[in-house]
Amino acid sequence: MTQGGTARRSVLGAAAVLAAGGVAAGPGAAPAAAAPTGGAARPGGGRRYPGLPVPTVIGHRGASGYRPEHTLGSYQLALDLGAHVIEQDLVPTKDGHLVCRHENEIGGTTDVADRPEFAGRRTTKSVDGVSVTGWFTEDFTLAELKTLRAKERIPAVRQRNTLYDGRWAVPTFEEVLRWARREGRRRGREVWLHVETKHPTYFRGLGLPLEEPLARLLRRYGRDGRDAPVFLQSFEPSSVQRLARLVDAPKVVLLGAANTRPWDFTVAGDPRTVADLITPAGLRRLAGFAQGIGPTLDLVIPRDAAGRLTSPTTLVADAHACGLLLHPYTARNENSFLPAEFRKGTDPAAYGDAFGALSAYLRTGIDGIFTDQPDTGLLAAAEIAGR
């Protein structure tokens, strides 16, 4: 079956779930029943937001399992498949425009390496303490960047996605806001976004801060209020704090492996690690300026040395006790990303038992999940909600 056929079946399946009273919403579907307004904390759980079902399915970089990530094509497909929220990662151009790329190094996600006019831009930089060689958005004006075309980042795993190489340009965040406004009007409901500031300390050091231009765009498009249909996220708590001073929109602190330190902590000489942030005391501090956390899935259910899931941690209960929602990352269908017990066969690019893995994570009580294949996430969430 072609990928287009898979997508069509997924949309039809999501629509059937909706008709049966589930949580999935297909293209053009009526909005889900509104939750209590204001993002108020609920006893024993995270926060609720208008129009967002729980569990919430977040299209990770769009529908990146089916289209090259962070393209308007990927975002559109995620929305058409029924994703409740669509994610963007933001990095700046040389002239200060915010564009959607997972990283500022774009050699793997655009055709820049094939452009002889930009051969001299290839360089090596230290980004958050890691040496990276390639081409970087901060060395291109927006006009230059717009001459490039997006491509699949991991073609060895997602060969079918390479069919769409070159079909889309790198979108600006303002273009995404305009797209979301158009789609919202067409569908009669707001399009939710999940927006991450990438390497904010690094970029502030270059004189290209992310938070202030992001806040200006959010105010321009009416997404700065307490009930705005947008989550603002970062792996650097100081970036989330800065955003909290600029806009009232909901904010989420992203959390990597327990033994890692946020880069802003490293720069500031703060010895705390993620392990310190996920203690009850650490979570209470985060709740002082954020409404949620976005932990790696391994913080919710660790894996053993063989890559199999062990027992869930207390993170869900501890975060909910502080009124924080949890949007962990990232569920994917391919064997190479799944816990060992859910893999099928030996091909790392083949699909395993993604529904089994999603069920294990969703049954911990998380409020939502990032996934590269939103249709898979929607069907799994519907099963959990209907149990």
mmCIF file of C-alpha atoms in Angstrom:
data_model
loop_
_atom_site.group_PDB
_atom_site.id
_atom_site.type_symbol
_atom_site.label_atom_id
_atom_site.label_comp_id
_atom_site.label_asym_id
_atom_site.label_seq_id
_atom_site.Cartn_x
_atom_site.Cartn_y
_atom_site.Cartn_z
ATOM 1 C CA MET A 1 0.000 0.000 0.000
ATOM 2 C CA THR A 2 1.309 3.438 -0.865
ATOM 3 C CA GLN A 3 1.836 6.034 1.814
ATOM 4 C CA GLY A 4 -1.046 8.091 0.477
ATOM 5 C CA GLY A 5 -3.343 5.088 0.934
ATOM 6 C CA THR A 6 -2.132 4.668 4.497
ATOM 7 C CA ALA A 7 -2.876 8.310 5.233
ATOM 8 C CA ARG A 8 -6.387 8.006 3.772
ATOM 9 C CA ARG A 9 -7.175 4.943 5.861
ATOM 10 C CA SER A 10 -5.882 6.783 8.931
ATOM 11 C CA VAL A 11 -8.146 9.764 8.344
ATOM 12 C CA LEU A 12 -11.143 7.506 7.854
ATOM 13 C CA GLY A 13 -10.258 5.587 11.001
ATOM 14 C CA ALA A 14 -9.949 8.777 13.038
ATOM 15 C CA ALA A 15 -13.308 9.991 11.713
ATOM 16 C CA ALA A 16 -14.907 6.688 12.698
ATOM 17 C CA VAL A 17 -13.530 7.032 16.209
ATOM 18 C CA LEU A 18 -14.971 10.528 16.459
ATOM 19 C CA ALA A 19 -18.370 9.350 15.252
ATOM 20 C CA ALA A 20 -18.298 6.682 17.942
ATOM 21 C CA GLY A 21 -17.680 9.290 20.626
ATOM 22 C CA GLY A 22 -13.887 8.943 20.845
ATOM 23 C CA VAL A 23 -11.322 11.709 21.081
ATOM 24 C CA ALA A 24 -9.900 11.704 17.569
ATOM 25 C CA ALA A 25 -10.841 14.558 15.247
ATOM 26 C CA GLY A 26 -10.468 14.245 11.508
ATOM 27 C CA PRO A 27 -10.301 17.060 8.955
ATOM 28 C CA GLY A 28 -13.321 19.301 9.035
ATOM 29 C CA ALA A 29 -14.683 17.560 12.135
ATOM 30 C CA ALA A 30 -16.546 19.417 14.820
ATOM 31 C CA PRO A 31 -14.370 20.606 17.692
ATOM 32 C CA ALA A 32 -14.069 18.448 20.747
ATOM 33 C CA ALA A 33 -16.126 19.382 23.773
ATOM 34 C CA ALA A 34 -14.453 22.299 25.502
ATOM 35 C CA ALA A 35 -12.696 21.684 28.763
ATOM 36 C CA PRO A 36 -12.919 24.193 31.595
ATOM 37 C CA THR A 37 -11.426 27.529 30.536
ATOM 38 C CA GLY A 38 -8.397 29.268 31.953
ATOM 39 C CA GLY A 39 -6.053 26.316 32.134
ATOM 40 C CA ALA A 40 -6.977 25.794 35.774
ATOM 41 C CA ALA A 41 -5.301 23.007 37.697
ATOM 42 C CA ARG A 42 -7.435 19.967 38.377
ATOM 43 C CA PRO A 43 -7.044 17.914 41.575
ATOM 44 C CA GLY A 44 -4.817 14.907 41.042
ATOM 45 C CA GLY A 45 -3.994 15.880 37.460
ATOM 46 C CA GLY A 46 -2.491 18.389 35.096
ATOM 47 C CA ARG A 47 -4.187 21.417 33.632
ATOM 48 C CA ARG A 48 -7.061 21.409 31.166
ATOM 49 C CA TYR A 49 -7.349 23.720 28.192
ATOM 50 C CA PRO A 50 -10.330 24.678 26.029
ATOM 51 C CA GLY A 51 -10.924 22.284 23.160
ATOM 52 C CA LEU A 52 -8.060 19.922 23.978
ATOM 53 C CA PRO A 53 -8.960 16.301 24.700
ATOM 54 C CA VAL A 54 -6.894 14.303 27.159
ATOM 55 C CA PRO A 55 -4.810 12.433 26.162
ATOM 56 C CA THR A 56 -3.689 15.146 23.747
ATOM 57 C CA VAL A 57 -1.977 13.985 20.562
ATOM 58 C CA ILE A 58 0.785 16.344 19.437
ATOM 59 C CA GLY A 59 2.107 16.154 15.880
ATOM 60 C CA HIS A 60 5.870 16.080 16.443
ATOM 61 C CA ARG A 61 7.343 18.497 13.887
ATOM 62 C CA GLY A 62 4.051 17.956 12.069
ATOM 63 C CA ALA A 63 3.472 14.471 10.693
ATOM 64 C CA SER A 64 7.203 13.833 10.397
ATOM 65 C CA GLY A 65 6.699 10.088 10.051
ATOM 66 C CA TYR A 66 5.083 10.754 6.668
ATOM 67 C CA ARG A 67 6.523 14.043 5.358
ATOM 68 C CA PRO A 68 9.831 15.911 5.792
ATOM 69 C CA GLU A 69 9.703 17.539 9.214
ATOM 70 C CA HIS A 70 8.942 21.209 9.824
ATOM 71 C CA THR A 71 7.388 21.868 6.444
ATOM 72 C CA LEU A 72 3.947 23.245 5.744
ATOM 73 C CA GLY A 73 3.215 19.889 4.130
ATOM 74 C CA SER A 74 4.079 18.084 7.359
ATOM 75 C CA TYR A 75 2.008 20.474 9.477
ATOM 76 C CA GLN A 76 -0.958 20.236 7.116
ATOM 77 C CA LEU A 77 -0.951 16.455 7.088
ATOM 78 C CA ALA A 78 -0.766 16.313 10.879
ATOM 79 C CA LEU A 79 -3.794 18.575 11.101
ATOM 80 C CA ASP A 80 -5.662 16.623 8.430
ATOM 81 C CA LEU A 81 -4.976 13.372 10.293
ATOM 82 C CA GLY A 82 -6.572 14.913 13.386
ATOM 83 C CA ALA A 83 -3.608 15.895 15.605
ATOM 84 C CA HIS A 84 -4.810 18.105 18.435
ATOM 85 C CA VAL A 85 -1.617 20.224 18.517
ATOM 86 C CA ILE A 86 1.126 20.815 15.920
ATOM 87 C CA GLU A 87 4.754 21.378 17.009
ATOM 88 C CA GLN A 88 7.278 23.914 15.698
ATOM 89 C CA ASP A 89 10.945 24.371 16.657
ATOM 90 C CA LEU A 90 12.308 27.883 16.189
ATOM 91 C CA VAL A 91 15.768 29.112 15.203
ATOM 92 C CA PRO A 92 16.756 32.549 13.844
ATOM 93 C CA THR A 93 18.160 33.737 10.540
ATOM 94 C CA LYS A 94 21.052 36.168 10.279
ATOM 95 C CA ASP A 95 18.580 39.035 9.954
ATOM 96 C CA GLY A 96 16.517 37.974 12.967
ATOM 97 C CA HIS A 97 13.558 36.128 11.437
ATOM 98 C CA LEU A 98 12.272 33.043 13.257
ATOM 99 C CA VAL A 99 12.138 29.936 11.058
ATOM 100 C CA CYS A 100 11.029 26.384 11.732
ATOM 101 C CA ARG A 101 13.886 23.892 11.901
ATOM 102 C CA HIS A 102 14.679 21.252 14.497
ATOM 103 C CA GLU A 103 18.266 22.496 14.563
ATOM 104 C CA ASN A 104 20.116 25.545 13.306
ATOM 105 C CA GLU A 105 22.387 23.185 11.340
ATOM 106 C CA ILE A 106 20.497 22.591 8.093
ATOM 107 C CA GLY A 107 22.769 20.297 6.097
ATOM 108 C CA GLY A 108 20.577 17.310 6.900
ATOM 109 C CA THR A 109 17.171 18.943 6.403
ATOM 110 C CA THR A 110 17.661 21.082 3.276
ATOM 111 C CA ASP A 111 19.459 20.866 -0.060
ATOM 112 C CA VAL A 112 22.077 23.439 1.000
ATOM 113 C CA ALA A 113 24.931 20.958 0.477
ATOM 114 C CA ASP A 114 23.982 20.787 -3.208
ATOM 115 C CA ARG A 115 24.079 24.553 -3.657
ATOM 116 C CA PRO A 116 27.547 25.635 -4.871
ATOM 117 C CA GLU A 117 26.803 29.276 -4.097
ATOM 118 C CA PHE A 118 26.704 28.376 -0.391
ATOM 119 C CA ALA A 119 29.692 26.007 -0.271
ATOM 120 C CA GLY A 120 31.752 28.629 1.537
ATOM 121 C CA ARG A 121 29.215 28.848 4.365
ATOM 122 C CA ARG A 122 30.075 25.359 5.605
ATOM 123 C CA THR A 123 31.789 25.694 8.955
ATOM 124 C CA THR A 124 32.249 24.142 12.394
ATOM 125 C CA LYS A 125 30.678 25.652 15.502
ATOM 126 C CA SER A 126 30.243 24.771 19.143
ATOM 127 C CA VAL A 127 26.515 24.662 19.873
ATOM 128 C CA ASP A 128 25.658 24.047 23.523
ATOM 129 C CA GLY A 129 29.114 22.558 24.044
ATOM 130 C CA VAL A 130 28.910 20.194 21.060
ATOM 131 C CA SER A 131 31.087 20.603 17.963
ATOM 132 C CA VAL A 132 28.867 20.663 14.865
ATOM 133 C CA THR A 133 29.964 20.965 11.233
ATOM 134 C CA GLY A 134 27.600 22.116 8.517
ATOM 135 C CA TRP A 135 25.505 25.087 7.477
ATOM 136 C CA PHE A 136 23.709 27.217 10.056
ATOM 137 C CA THR A 137 20.581 29.334 9.825
ATOM 138 C CA GLU A 138 22.259 32.229 11.638
ATOM 139 C CA ASP A 139 24.658 32.586 8.690
ATOM 140 C CA PHE A 140 21.823 33.043 6.147
ATOM 141 C CA THR A 141 19.437 35.905 5.578
ATOM 142 C CA LEU A 142 15.808 34.929 5.229
ATOM 143 C CA ALA A 143 15.940 35.676 1.505
ATOM 144 C CA GLU A 144 18.883 33.299 1.109
ATOM 145 C CA LEU A 145 17.277 30.611 3.241
ATOM 146 C CA LYS A 146 14.111 30.806 1.157
ATOM 147 C CA THR A 147 16.052 29.666 -1.911
ATOM 148 C CA LEU A 148 16.627 26.283 -0.226
ATOM 149 C CA ARG A 149 14.256 23.310 -0.274
ATOM 150 C CA ALA A 150 13.478 20.991 2.630
ATOM 151 C CA LYS A 151 14.272 17.277 2.577
ATOM 152 C CA GLU A 152 13.883 14.174 4.748
ATOM 153 C CA ARG A 153 16.263 14.145 7.722
ATOM 154 C CA ILE A 154 16.566 10.355 8.207
ATOM 155 C CA PRO A 155 16.138 8.790 4.751
ATOM 156 C CA ALA A 156 17.607 5.450 5.846
ATOM 157 C CA VAL A 157 14.634 4.997 8.188
ATOM 158 C CA ARG A 158 11.990 6.893 6.206
ATOM 159 C CA GLN A 159 12.850 6.260 2.594
ATOM 160 C CA ARG A 160 9.263 6.925 1.474
ATOM 161 C CA ASN A 161 9.492 10.465 2.831
ATOM 162 C CA THR A 162 12.217 11.232 0.293
ATOM 163 C CA LEU A 163 9.467 11.287 -2.346
ATOM 164 C CA TYR A 164 8.635 14.746 -0.982
ATOM 165 C CA ASP A 165 12.185 16.124 -0.957
ATOM 166 C CA GLY A 166 12.262 19.571 -2.502
ATOM 167 C CA ARG A 167 8.510 20.174 -2.441
ATOM 168 C CA TRP A 168 8.524 22.738 0.350
ATOM 169 C CA ALA A 169 10.625 25.663 1.495
ATOM 170 C CA VAL A 170 11.690 26.337 5.084
ATOM 171 C CA PRO A 171 8.695 28.099 6.684
ATOM 172 C CA THR A 172 8.937 31.144 8.893
ATOM 173 C CA PHE A 173 7.007 31.028 12.135
ATOM 174 C CA GLU A 174 4.897 33.944 10.914
ATOM 175 C CA GLU A 175 3.920 31.862 7.890
ATOM 176 C CA VAL A 176 2.866 29.093 10.276
ATOM 177 C CA LEU A 177 0.776 31.548 12.296
ATOM 178 C CA ARG A 178 -0.955 32.677 9.104
ATOM 179 C CA TRP A 179 -1.519 29.078 8.073
ATOM 180 C CA ALA A 180 -2.976 28.257 11.499
ATOM 181 C CA ARG A 181 -5.288 31.268 11.284
ATOM 182 C CA ARG A 182 -6.541 30.233 7.833
ATOM 183 C CA GLU A 183 -7.058 26.633 8.893
ATOM 184 C CA GLY A 184 -8.779 27.712 12.085
ATOM 185 C CA ARG A 185 -11.261 29.838 10.175
ATOM 186 C CA ARG A 186 -11.876 27.060 7.660
ATOM 187 C CA ARG A 187 -12.483 24.449 10.364
ATOM 188 C CA GLY A 188 -14.332 26.661 12.806
ATOM 189 C CA ARG A 189 -11.912 25.986 15.651
ATOM 190 C CA GLU A 190 -8.504 27.186 16.791
ATOM 191 C CA VAL A 191 -5.409 25.332 15.604
ATOM 192 C CA TRP A 192 -3.188 24.651 18.596
ATOM 193 C CA LEU A 193 0.592 24.984 18.299
ATOM 194 C CA HIS A 194 3.461 23.700 20.489
ATOM 195 C CA VAL A 195 6.408 26.063 19.959
ATOM 196 C CA GLU A 196 9.979 25.423 21.130
ATOM 197 C CA THR A 197 12.831 27.899 21.479
ATOM 198 C CA LYS A 198 15.967 26.051 20.331
ATOM 199 C CA HIS A 199 19.360 26.840 21.909
ATOM 200 C CA PRO A 200 18.115 30.161 23.353
ATOM 201 C CA THR A 201 21.252 30.895 25.409
ATOM 202 C CA TYR A 202 23.487 30.214 22.406
ATOM 203 C CA PHE A 203 21.479 32.525 20.173
ATOM 204 C CA ARG A 204 21.206 35.282 22.776
ATOM 205 C CA GLY A 205 25.000 35.228 22.914
ATOM 206 C CA LEU A 206 25.050 35.884 19.158
ATOM 207 C CA GLY A 207 22.725 38.857 19.524
ATOM 208 C CA LEU A 208 19.819 36.863 18.079
ATOM 209 C CA PRO A 209 17.453 36.361 21.028
ATOM 210 C CA LEU A 210 14.417 34.176 20.443
ATOM 211 C CA GLU A 211 11.962 35.106 23.163
ATOM 212 C CA GLU A 212 11.321 38.769 22.360
ATOM 213 C CA PRO A 213 10.617 38.316 18.630
ATOM 214 C CA LEU A 214 8.507 35.267 19.454
ATOM 215 C CA ALA A 215 6.470 37.287 21.949
ATOM 216 C CA ARG A 216 5.969 40.071 19.380
ATOM 217 C CA LEU A 217 4.611 37.595 16.835
ATOM 218 C CA LEU A 218 2.333 35.987 19.405
ATOM 219 C CA ARG A 219 0.913 39.383 20.354
ATOM 220 C CA ARG A 220 0.462 40.302 16.674
ATOM 221 C CA TYR A 221 -1.579 37.163 16.039
ATOM 222 C CA GLY A 222 -3.497 37.164 19.320
ATOM 223 C CA ARG A 223 -1.758 34.132 20.828
ATOM 224 C CA ASP A 224 -0.244 35.787 23.899
ATOM 225 C CA GLY A 225 -3.088 35.404 26.413
ATOM 226 C CA ARG A 226 -3.689 32.924 29.192
ATOM 227 C CA ASP A 227 -6.148 30.949 27.081
ATOM 228 C CA ALA A 228 -4.172 31.262 23.845
ATOM 229 C CA PRO A 229 -4.084 28.059 21.735
ATOM 230 C CA VAL A 230 -0.330 27.662 22.015
ATOM 231 C CA PHE A 231 2.169 25.979 24.320
ATOM 232 C CA LEU A 232 5.601 27.599 24.595
ATOM 233 C CA GLN A 233 8.379 25.166 25.407
ATOM 234 C CA SER A 234 12.138 24.985 25.900
ATOM 235 C CA PHE A 235 14.804 22.703 27.325
ATOM 236 C CA GLU A 236 16.219 25.794 29.066
ATOM 237 C CA PRO A 237 14.130 26.831 32.088
ATOM 238 C CA SER A 238 15.445 30.400 31.881
ATOM 239 C CA SER A 239 13.935 30.733 28.402
ATOM 240 C CA VAL A 240 10.567 29.602 29.754
ATOM 241 C CA GLN A 241 10.903 32.095 32.618
ATOM 242 C CA ARG A 242 11.723 34.875 30.160
ATOM 243 C CA LEU A 243 8.672 33.981 28.073
ATOM 244 C CA ALA A 244 6.553 33.980 31.235
ATOM 245 C CA ARG A 245 7.500 37.625 31.760
ATOM 246 C CA LEU A 246 6.587 38.516 28.175
ATOM 247 C CA VAL A 247 3.320 36.645 27.501
ATOM 248 C CA ASP A 248 0.673 34.771 29.465
ATOM 249 C CA ALA A 249 0.312 31.806 27.072
ATOM 250 C CA PRO A 250 0.813 28.327 28.604
ATOM 251 C CA LYS A 251 4.422 27.244 29.040
ATOM 252 C CA VAL A 252 6.155 23.850 29.244
ATOM 253 C CA VAL A 253 9.655 22.966 30.456
ATOM 254 C CA LEU A 254 11.207 20.202 28.359
ATOM 255 C CA LEU A 255 13.307 17.635 30.218
ATOM 256 C CA GLY A 256 16.007 15.376 28.813
ATOM 257 C CA ALA A 257 17.722 12.408 30.448
ATOM 258 C CA ALA A 258 17.934 12.487 34.230
ATOM 259 C CA ASN A 259 21.730 12.871 34.288
ATOM 260 C CA THR A 260 21.801 15.826 31.873
ATOM 261 C CA ARG A 261 21.971 19.541 32.678
ATOM 262 C CA PRO A 262 20.055 22.234 30.826
ATOM 263 C CA TRP A 263 22.557 24.312 28.864
ATOM 264 C CA ASP A 264 21.543 27.542 30.596
ATOM 265 C CA PHE A 265 22.370 25.856 33.922
ATOM 266 C CA THR A 266 25.787 24.903 32.592
ATOM 267 C CA VAL A 267 26.502 28.453 31.425
ATOM 268 C CA ALA A 268 25.310 29.894 34.751
ATOM 269 C CA GLY A 269 27.313 27.401 36.828
ATOM 270 C CA ASP A 270 24.146 25.870 38.258
ATOM 271 C CA PRO A 271 25.013 22.269 39.258
ATOM 272 C CA ARG A 272 21.447 20.953 39.109
ATOM 273 C CA THR A 273 20.551 18.227 36.661
ATOM 274 C CA VAL A 274 17.208 17.070 35.301
ATOM 275 C CA ALA A 275 17.136 14.587 38.186
ATOM 276 C CA ASP A 276 16.915 17.568 40.546
ATOM 277 C CA LEU A 277 14.142 19.186 38.517
ATOM 278 C CA ILE A 278 11.879 16.126 38.654
ATOM 279 C CA THR A 279 11.900 15.787 42.436
ATOM 280 C CA PRO A 280 8.719 17.037 44.149
ATOM 281 C CA ALA A 281 10.596 20.163 45.268
ATOM 282 C CA GLY A 282 12.003 20.729 41.781
ATOM 283 C CA LEU A 283 8.586 20.315 40.185
ATOM 284 C CA ARG A 284 7.074 22.815 42.604
ATOM 285 C CA ARG A 285 9.684 25.353 41.494
ATOM 286 C CA LEU A 286 8.879 24.720 37.833
ATOM 287 C CA ALA A 287 5.182 25.168 38.594
ATOM 288 C CA GLY A 288 5.989 28.702 39.707
ATOM 289 C CA PHE A 289 6.433 29.793 36.078
ATOM 290 C CA ALA A 290 5.300 26.891 33.877
ATOM 291 C CA GLN A 291 2.049 25.001 33.408
ATOM 292 C CA GLY A 292 3.565 21.731 32.283
ATOM 293 C CA ILE A 293 6.607 19.597 31.604
ATOM 294 C CA GLY A 294 7.677 17.717 28.506
ATOM 295 C CA PRO A 295 9.836 14.840 29.740
ATOM 296 C CA THR A 296 11.526 12.225 27.623
ATOM 297 C CA LEU A 297 9.463 9.046 27.755
ATOM 298 C CA ASP A 298 12.266 7.321 29.658
ATOM 299 C CA LEU A 299 11.551 9.586 32.628
ATOM 300 C CA VAL A 300 7.991 8.218 32.678
ATOM 301 C CA ILE A 301 8.896 4.544 32.152
ATOM 302 C CA PRO A 302 12.632 3.777 32.167
ATOM 303 C CA ARG A 303 14.154 1.083 29.963
ATOM 304 C CA ASP A 304 16.514 -1.605 31.221
ATOM 305 C CA ALA A 305 19.873 -2.509 29.717
ATOM 306 C CA ALA A 306 18.155 -4.638 27.079
ATOM 307 C CA GLY A 307 15.918 -1.734 26.016
ATOM 308 C CA ARG A 308 12.743 -3.153 27.576
ATOM 309 C CA LEU A 309 10.319 -1.097 29.643
ATOM 310 C CA THR A 310 10.535 -1.400 33.410
ATOM 311 C CA SER A 311 8.087 0.013 35.982
ATOM 312 C CA PRO A 312 6.699 3.563 35.722
ATOM 313 C CA THR A 313 8.287 6.195 37.936
ATOM 314 C CA THR A 314 6.310 8.512 40.212
ATOM 315 C CA LEU A 315 6.823 11.455 37.828
ATOM 316 C CA VAL A 316 3.214 11.551 36.589
ATOM 317 C CA ALA A 317 1.765 11.607 40.093
ATOM 318 C CA ASP A 318 4.392 14.046 41.359
ATOM 319 C CA ALA A 319 3.853 16.486 38.495
ATOM 320 C CA HIS A 320 0.075 16.265 38.739
ATOM 321 C CA ALA A 321 0.300 16.970 42.460
ATOM 322 C CA CYS A 322 1.894 20.311 41.487
ATOM 323 C CA GLY A 323 -0.809 21.018 38.886
ATOM 324 C CA LEU A 324 1.595 20.410 35.998
ATOM 325 C CA LEU A 325 0.487 18.607 32.838
ATOM 326 C CA LEU A 326 2.829 16.137 31.144
ATOM 327 C CA HIS A 327 3.453 16.043 27.386
ATOM 328 C CA PRO A 328 6.265 13.464 27.002
ATOM 329 C CA TYR A 329 8.233 12.895 23.784
ATOM 330 C CA THR A 330 8.440 11.050 21.341
ATOM 331 C CA ALA A 331 6.352 8.064 20.210
ATOM 332 C CA ARG A 332 7.322 6.618 16.831
ATOM 333 C CA ASN A 333 6.202 3.545 14.892
ATOM 334 C CA GLU A 334 9.582 2.294 13.666
ATOM 335 C CA ASN A 335 11.429 -0.559 15.383
ATOM 336 C CA SER A 336 14.553 1.519 15.869
ATOM 337 C CA PHE A 337 12.669 3.842 18.240
ATOM 338 C CA LEU A 338 10.448 1.345 20.081
ATOM 339 C CA PRO A 339 11.152 -0.427 23.386
ATOM 340 C CA ALA A 340 12.649 -3.843 22.675
ATOM 341 C CA GLU A 341 9.562 -5.876 23.557
ATOM 342 C CA PHE A 342 7.485 -4.002 20.966
ATOM 343 C CA ARG A 343 9.824 -4.468 18.008
ATOM 344 C CA LYS A 344 8.862 -6.827 15.174
ATOM 345 C CA GLY A 345 11.491 -8.488 13.026
ATOM 346 C CA THR A 346 15.010 -7.226 12.469
ATOM 347 C CA ASP A 347 14.455 -4.318 10.061
ATOM 348 C CA PRO A 348 15.010 -1.122 12.078
ATOM 349 C CA ALA A 349 12.861 0.866 9.624
ATOM 350 C CA ALA A 350 9.894 -1.543 9.802
ATOM 351 C CA TYR A 351 6.908 -0.807 12.003
ATOM 352 C CA GLY A 352 6.703 -2.620 15.306
ATOM 353 C CA ASP A 353 3.880 -2.835 17.839
ATOM 354 C CA ALA A 354 3.485 0.924 18.185
ATOM 355 C CA PHE A 355 0.010 0.554 19.688
ATOM 356 C CA GLY A 356 1.377 -1.662 22.443
ATOM 357 C CA ALA A 357 4.046 0.876 23.321
ATOM 358 C CA LEU A 358 1.613 3.795 23.189
ATOM 359 C CA SER A 359 -0.812 1.940 25.445
ATOM 360 C CA ALA A 360 1.916 1.380 28.032
ATOM 361 C CA TYR A 361 2.807 5.075 28.082
ATOM 362 C CA LEU A 362 -0.734 6.450 27.967
ATOM 363 C CA ARG A 363 -1.911 4.212 30.815
ATOM 364 C CA THR A 364 0.514 5.994 33.158
ATOM 365 C CA GLY A 365 -1.885 8.960 33.139
ATOM 366 C CA ILE A 366 0.152 11.371 31.029
ATOM 367 C CA ASP A 367 -1.868 14.257 29.611
ATOM 368 C CA GLY A 368 -0.621 13.936 26.057
ATOM 369 C CA ILE A 369 2.189 12.649 23.883
ATOM 370 C CA PHE A 370 4.344 13.810 21.003
ATOM 371 C CA THR A 371 4.265 11.430 18.060
ATOM 372 C CA ASP A 372 5.675 11.373 14.531
ATOM 373 C CA GLN A 373 2.583 9.458 13.341
ATOM 374 C CA PRO A 374 -0.460 11.348 14.702
ATOM 375 C CA ASP A 375 -2.972 8.855 13.285
ATOM 376 C CA THR A 376 -1.395 6.061 15.337
ATOM 377 C CA GLY A 377 -1.435 8.262 18.424
ATOM 378 C CA LEU A 378 -5.084 9.193 17.927
ATOM 379 C CA LEU A 379 -6.268 5.607 17.685
ATOM 380 C CA ALA A 380 -4.237 4.625 20.759
ATOM 381 C CA ALA A 381 -5.568 7.611 22.704
ATOM 382 C CA ALA A 382 -9.148 6.736 21.697
ATOM 383 C CA GLU A 383 -8.686 3.221 23.062
ATOM 384 C CA ILE A 384 -7.394 4.615 26.366
ATOM 385 C CA ALA A 385 -10.165 7.189 26.654
ATOM 386 C CA GLY A 386 -12.801 4.555 25.924
ATOM 387 C CA ARG A 387 -11.579 1.882 28.301
#
